JSON list of C-alpha atoms in Angstrom, two decimals:
[
{"chain": "O", "resi": 6, "resn": "UNK", "atom": "CA", "xyz": [18.19, 4.98, 1.77]},
{"chain": "O", "resi": 7, "resn": "UNK", "atom": "CA", "xyz": [15.01, 3.62, 0.21]},
{"chain": "O", "resi": 8, "resn": "UNK", "atom": "CA", "xyz": [13.10, 5.20, -2.67]},
{"chain": "O", "resi": 9, "resn": "UNK", "atom": "CA", "xyz": [9.56, 4.02, -3.40]},
{"chain": "O", "resi": 10, "resn": "UNK", "atom": "CA", "xyz": [7.60, 4.69, -6.60]},
{"chain": "O", "resi": 11, "resn": "UNK", "atom": "CA", "xyz": [3.93, 3.79, -6.97]},
{"chain": "O", "resi": 12, "resn": "UNK", "atom": "CA", "xyz": [2.25, 3.00, -10.28]},
{"chain": "O", "resi": 13, "resn": "UNK", "atom": "CA", "xyz": [-0.97, 1.51, -11.60]},
{"chain": "O", "resi": 14, "resn": "UNK", "atom": "CA", "xyz": [-3.45, 4.09, -10.40]},
{"chain": "O", "resi": 15, "resn": "UNK", "atom": "CA", "xyz": [-6.30, 5.32, -12.53]},
{"chain": "O", "resi": 16, "resn": "UNK", "atom": "CA", "xyz": [-10.04, 5.64, -12.97]},
{"chain": "O", "resi": 17, "resn": "UNK", "atom": "CA", "xyz": [-12.34, 2.64, -12.61]},
{"chain": "O", "resi": 18, "resn": "UNK", "atom": "CA", "xyz": [-16.05, 2.10, -12.16]},
{"chain": "O", "resi": 19, "resn": "UNK", "atom": "CA", "xyz": [-17.52, 0.81, -8.92]},
{"chain": "O", "resi": 20, "resn": "UNK", "atom": "CA", "xyz": [-17.17, -2.95, -8.73]},
{"chain": "O", "resi": 21, "resn": "UNK", "atom": "CA", "xyz": [-14.06, -2.94, -10.87]},
{"chain": "O", "resi": 22, "resn": "UNK", "atom": "CA", "xyz": [-10.49, -3.91, -10.10]},
{"chain": "O", "resi": 23, "resn": "UNK", "atom": "CA", "xyz": [-7.10, -2.25, -10.13]},
{"chain": "O", "resi": 24, "resn": "UNK", "atom": "CA", "xyz": [-3.59, -3.35, -9.20]},
{"chain": "O", "resi": 25, "resn": "UNK", "atom": "CA", "xyz": [-1.07, -0.93, -7.75]},
{"chain": "O", "resi": 26, "resn": "UNK", "atom": "CA", "xyz": [2.67, -1.55, -7.77]},
{"chain": "O", "resi": 27, "resn": "UNK", "atom": "CA", "xyz": [5.35, -0.05, -5.57]},
{"chain": "O", "resi": 28, "resn": "UNK", "atom": "CA", "xyz": [8.89, -0.39, -6.87]},
{"chain": "O", "resi": 29, "resn": "UNK", "atom": "CA", "xyz": [11.69, 0.06, -4.35]},
{"chain": "O", "resi": 30, "resn": "UNK", "atom": "CA", "xyz": [15.31, 0.97, -4.83]},
{"chain": "O", "resi": 31, "resn": "UNK", "atom": "CA", "xyz": [18.19, 1.13, -2.41]},
{"chain": "O", "resi": 32, "resn": "UNK", "atom": "CA", "xyz": [19.82, -1.65, -0.48]},
{"chain": "O", "resi": 33, "resn": "UNK", "atom": "CA", "xyz": [17.95, -0.64, 2.68]},
{"chain": "O", "resi": 34, "resn": "UNK", "atom": "CA", "xyz": [14.83, -2.20, 1.14]},
{"chain": "O", "resi": 35, "resn": "UNK", "atom": "CA", "xyz": [16.18, -5.62, 2.04]},
{"chain": "O", "resi": 36, "resn": "UNK", "atom": "CA", "xyz": [14.52, -6.91, 5.19]},
{"chain": "O", "resi": 37, "resn": "UNK", "atom": "CA", "xyz": [11.87, -4.18, 5.30]},
{"chain": "O", "resi": 38, "resn": "UNK", "atom": "CA", "xyz": [8.22, -4.69, 5.91]},
{"chain": "O", "resi": 39, "resn": "UNK", "atom": "CA", "xyz": [5.92, -2.83, 3.51]},
{"chain": "O", "resi": 40, "resn": "UNK", "atom": "CA", "xyz": [2.52, -1.21, 3.80]},
{"chain": "O", "resi": 41, "resn": "UNK", "atom": "CA", "xyz": [-0.11, 0.67, 1.85]},
{"chain": "O", "resi": 42, "resn": "UNK", "atom": "CA", "xyz": [-1.90, 3.79, 3.08]},
{"chain": "O", "resi": 43, "resn": "UNK", "atom": "CA", "xyz": [-4.40, 6.11, 1.47]},
{"chain": "O", "resi": 44, "resn": "UNK", "atom": "CA", "xyz": [-5.28, 9.76, 1.92]},
{"chain": "O", "resi": 45, "resn": "UNK", "atom": "CA", "xyz": [-7.78, 12.36, 0.75]},
{"chain": "O", "resi": 46, "resn": "UNK", "atom": "CA", "xyz": [-7.31, 16.14, 0.97]},
{"chain": "O", "resi": 47, "resn": "UNK", "atom": "CA", "xyz": [-7.82, 17.46, 4.47]},
{"chain": "O", "resi": 48, "resn": "UNK", "atom": "CA", "xyz": [-7.89, 14.00, 6.02]},
{"chain": "O", "resi": 49, "resn": "UNK", "atom": "CA", "xyz": [-5.42, 11.88, 7.94]},
{"chain": "O", "resi": 50, "resn": "UNK", "atom": "CA", "xyz": [-3.38, 9.31, 6.10]},
{"chain": "O", "resi": 51, "resn": "UNK", "atom": "CA", "xyz": [-5.21, 6.01, 6.57]},
{"chain": "O", "resi": 52, "resn": "UNK", "atom": "CA", "xyz": [-3.64, 2.59, 7.04]},
{"chain": "O", "resi": 53, "resn": "UNK", "atom": "CA", "xyz": [-4.80, -0.01, 4.52]},
{"chain": "O", "resi": 54, "resn": "UNK", "atom": "CA", "xyz": [-2.59, -3.11, 4.73]},
{"chain": "O", "resi": 55, "resn": "UNK", "atom": "CA", "xyz": [0.90, -4.35, 5.61]},
{"chain": "O", "resi": 56, "resn": "UNK", "atom": "CA", "xyz": [3.16, -7.30, 4.86]},
{"chain": "O", "resi": 57, "resn": "UNK", "atom": "CA", "xyz": [6.33, -8.74, 6.39]},
{"chain": "O", "resi": 58, "resn": "UNK", "atom": "CA", "xyz": [9.59, -9.07, 4.50]},
{"chain": "O", "resi": 59, "resn": "UNK", "atom": "CA", "xyz": [9.00, -12.76, 3.90]},
{"chain": "O", "resi": 60, "resn": "UNK", "atom": "CA", "xyz": [5.36, -12.26, 3.00]},
{"chain": "O", "resi": 61, "resn": "UNK", "atom": "CA", "xyz": [4.24, -14.83, 5.55]},
{"chain": "O", "resi": 62, "resn": "UNK", "atom": "CA", "xyz": [2.20, -12.37, 7.64]},
{"chain": "O", "resi": 63, "resn": "UNK", "atom": "CA", "xyz": [-0.25, -9.77, 6.39]},
{"chain": "O", "resi": 64, "resn": "UNK", "atom": "CA", "xyz": [-2.67, -7.39, 8.09]},
{"chain": "O", "resi": 65, "resn": "UNK", "atom": "CA", "xyz": [-5.66, -5.57, 6.63]},
{"chain": "O", "resi": 66, "resn": "UNK", "atom": "CA", "xyz": [-7.85, -2.72, 7.74]},
{"chain": "O", "resi": 67, "resn": "UNK", "atom": "CA", "xyz": [-11.43, -3.87, 8.20]},
{"chain": "O", "resi": 68, "resn": "UNK", "atom": "CA", "xyz": [-12.75, -1.79, 5.32]},
{"chain": "O", "resi": 69, "resn": "UNK", "atom": "CA", "xyz": [-10.67, -3.69, 2.75]},
{"chain": "O", "resi": 70, "resn": "UNK", "atom": "CA", "xyz": [-10.80, -7.25, 4.09]},
{"chain": "O", "resi": 71, "resn": "UNK", "atom": "CA", "xyz": [-11.99, -9.66, 1.43]},
{"chain": "O", "resi": 72, "resn": "UNK", "atom": "CA", "xyz": [-11.48, -7.07, -1.32]},
{"chain": "O", "resi": 73, "resn": "UNK", "atom": "CA", "xyz": [-7.80, -6.05, -1.28]},
{"chain": "O", "resi": 74, "resn": "UNK", "atom": "CA", "xyz": [-4.72, -8.28, -1.28]},
{"chain": "O", "resi": 75, "resn": "UNK", "atom": "CA", "xyz": [-1.15, -7.23, -0.57]},
{"chain": "O", "resi": 76, "resn": "UNK", "atom": "CA", "xyz": [1.75, -9.26, -1.94]},
{"chain": "O", "resi": 77, "resn": "UNK", "atom": "CA", "xyz": [5.42, -8.79, -2.73]},
{"chain": "O", "resi": 78, "resn": "UNK", "atom": "CA", "xyz": [8.09, -10.07, -5.05]},
{"chain": "O", "resi": 79, "resn": "UNK", "atom": "CA", "xyz": [11.43, -9.41, -3.40]},
{"chain": "O", "resi": 80, "resn": "UNK", "atom": "CA", "xyz": [13.36, -10.52, -6.48]},
{"chain": "O", "resi": 81, "resn": "UNK", "atom": "CA", "xyz": [11.76, -7.55, -8.26]},
{"chain": "O", "resi": 82, "resn": "UNK", "atom": "CA", "xyz": [11.87, -5.24, -5.22]},
{"chain": "O", "resi": 83, "resn": "UNK", "atom": "CA", "xyz": [8.17, -4.68, -5.67]},
{"chain": "O", "resi": 84, "resn": "UNK", "atom": "CA", "xyz": [5.07, -4.79, -3.50]},
{"chain": "O", "resi": 85, "resn": "UNK", "atom": "CA", "xyz": [1.57, -5.00, -4.98]},
{"chain": "O", "resi": 86, "resn": "UNK", "atom": "CA", "xyz": [-1.92, -4.06, -3.93]},
{"chain": "O", "resi": 87, "resn": "UNK", "atom": "CA", "xyz": [-4.66, -5.92, -5.77]},
{"chain": "O", "resi": 88, "resn": "UNK", "atom": "CA", "xyz": [-7.95, -4.07, -5.32]},
{"chain": "O", "resi": 89, "resn": "UNK", "atom": "CA", "xyz": [-11.20, -5.80, -6.22]},
{"chain": "O", "resi": 90, "resn": "UNK", "atom": "CA", "xyz": [-14.84, -4.83, -5.77]},
{"chain": "O", "resi": 91, "resn": "UNK", "atom": "CA", "xyz": [-13.84, -1.19, -5.63]},
{"chain": "O", "resi": 92, "resn": "UNK", "atom": "CA", "xyz": [-16.20, 1.33, -4.09]},
{"chain": "O", "resi": 93, "resn": "UNK", "atom": "CA", "xyz": [-16.40, 5.10, -4.58]},
{"chain": "O", "resi": 94, "resn": "UNK", "atom": "CA", "xyz": [-15.21, 5.54, -1.00]},
{"chain": "O", "resi": 95, "resn": "UNK", "atom": "CA", "xyz": [-11.95, 3.83, -1.98]},
{"chain": "O", "resi": 96, "resn": "UNK", "atom": "CA", "xyz": [-11.09, 6.93, -4.00]},
{"chain": "O", "resi": 97, "resn": "UNK", "atom": "CA", "xyz": [-7.85, 8.36, -2.62]},
{"chain": "O", "resi": 98, "resn": "UNK", "atom": "CA", "xyz": [-4.16, 8.82, -3.20]},
{"chain": "O", "resi": 99, "resn": "UNK", "atom": "CA", "xyz": [-2.51, 5.54, -2.31]},
{"chain": "O", "resi": 100, "resn": "UNK", "atom": "CA", "xyz": [0.97, 5.53, -0.80]},
{"chain": "O", "resi": 101, "resn": "UNK", "atom": "CA", "xyz": [3.36, 2.69, -0.14]},
{"chain": "O", "resi": 102, "resn": "UNK", "atom": "CA", "xyz": [5.62, 2.73, 2.89]},
{"chain": "O", "resi": 103, "resn": "UNK", "atom": "CA", "xyz": [8.62, 0.79, 4.16]},
{"chain": "O", "resi": 104, "resn": "UNK", "atom": "CA", "xyz": [10.07, 0.28, 7.62]},
{"chain": "O", "resi": 105, "resn": "UNK", "atom": "CA", "xyz": [11.95, -2.26, 9.70]},
{"chain": "O", "resi": 106, "resn": "UNK", "atom": "CA", "xyz": [9.02, -4.45, 10.74]},
{"chain": "O", "resi": 107, "resn": "UNK", "atom": "CA", "xyz": [5.32, -4.92, 10.22]},
{"chain": "O", "resi": 108, "resn": "UNK", "atom": "CA", "xyz": [4.45, -2.94, 13.35]},
{"chain": "O", "resi": 109, "resn": "UNK", "atom": "CA", "xyz": [6.53, 0.14, 12.63]},
{"chain": "O", "resi": 110, "resn": "UNK", "atom": "CA", "xyz": [5.54, 0.25, 8.96]},
{"chain": "O", "resi": 111, "resn": "UNK", "atom": "CA", "xyz": [1.83, 0.36, 9.81]},
{"chain": "O", "resi": 112, "resn": "UNK", "atom": "CA", "xyz": [2.00, 3.83, 11.34]},
{"chain": "O", "resi": 113, "resn": "UNK", "atom": "CA", "xyz": [2.04, 7.33, 9.83]},
{"chain": "O", "resi": 114, "resn": "UNK", "atom": "CA", "xyz": [5.65, 7.57, 11.05]},
{"chain": "O", "resi": 115, "resn": "UNK", "atom": "CA", "xyz": [6.96, 4.81, 8.79]},
{"chain": "O", "resi": 116, "resn": "UNK", "atom": "CA", "xyz": [10.50, 5.52, 7.64]},
{"chain": "O", "resi": 117, "resn": "UNK", "atom": "CA", "xyz": [10.05, 5.66, 3.86]},
{"chain": "O", "resi": 118, "resn": "UNK", "atom": "CA", "xyz": [7.19, 6.78, 1.62]},
{"chain": "O", "resi": 119, "resn": "UNK", "atom": "CA", "xyz": [6.39, 6.89, -2.07]},
{"chain": "O", "resi": 120, "resn": "UNK", "atom": "CA", "xyz": [4.90, 9.90, -3.82]},
{"chain": "O", "resi": 121, "resn": "UNK", "atom": "CA", "xyz": [1.46, 8.35, -4.19]},
{"chain": "O", "resi": 122, "resn": "UNK", "atom": "CA", "xyz": [-0.82, 7.05, -6.93]},
{"chain": "O", "resi": 123, "resn": "UNK", "atom": "CA", "xyz": [-4.30, 8.43, -7.54]},
{"chain": "O", "resi": 124, "resn": "UNK", "atom": "CA", "xyz": [-7.15, 5.92, -7.52]},
{"chain": "O", "resi": 125, "resn": "UNK", "atom": "CA", "xyz": [-10.57, 7.20, -8.52]},
{"chain": "O", "resi": 126, "resn": "UNK", "atom": "CA", "xyz": [-13.66, 4.99, -8.36]},
{"chain": "O", "resi": 127, "resn": "UNK", "atom": "CA", "xyz": [-16.74, 6.33, -10.10]},
{"chain": "O", "resi": 128, "resn": "UNK", "atom": "CA", "xyz": [-20.30, 5.43, -9.22]}
]
């Protein structure tokens, strides 16, 4: 079974940058696609971006295109989310997810989830 732990959240001013990390453990991580979601209280968990196991294919939600970049280092069992040009509306708890392919991981029913990292963007 896969365990995912997010880190790197915090408070930044609008226009600033932040990099989140998601460290995975468990042999089931091998071959999994990864994704990032975000969520605010009382709202649905929102898809942000996803990446294949090899890193050769990525997808982004429209609201982060040109600002966020997903990447992974499989030797370190880690996926990253580089967030630039942050806006107050990016404030949320960010979760990483893992599943068997880039389609299944990009849904709220992805197989594995981290506990989340708070990102707060002040105006």
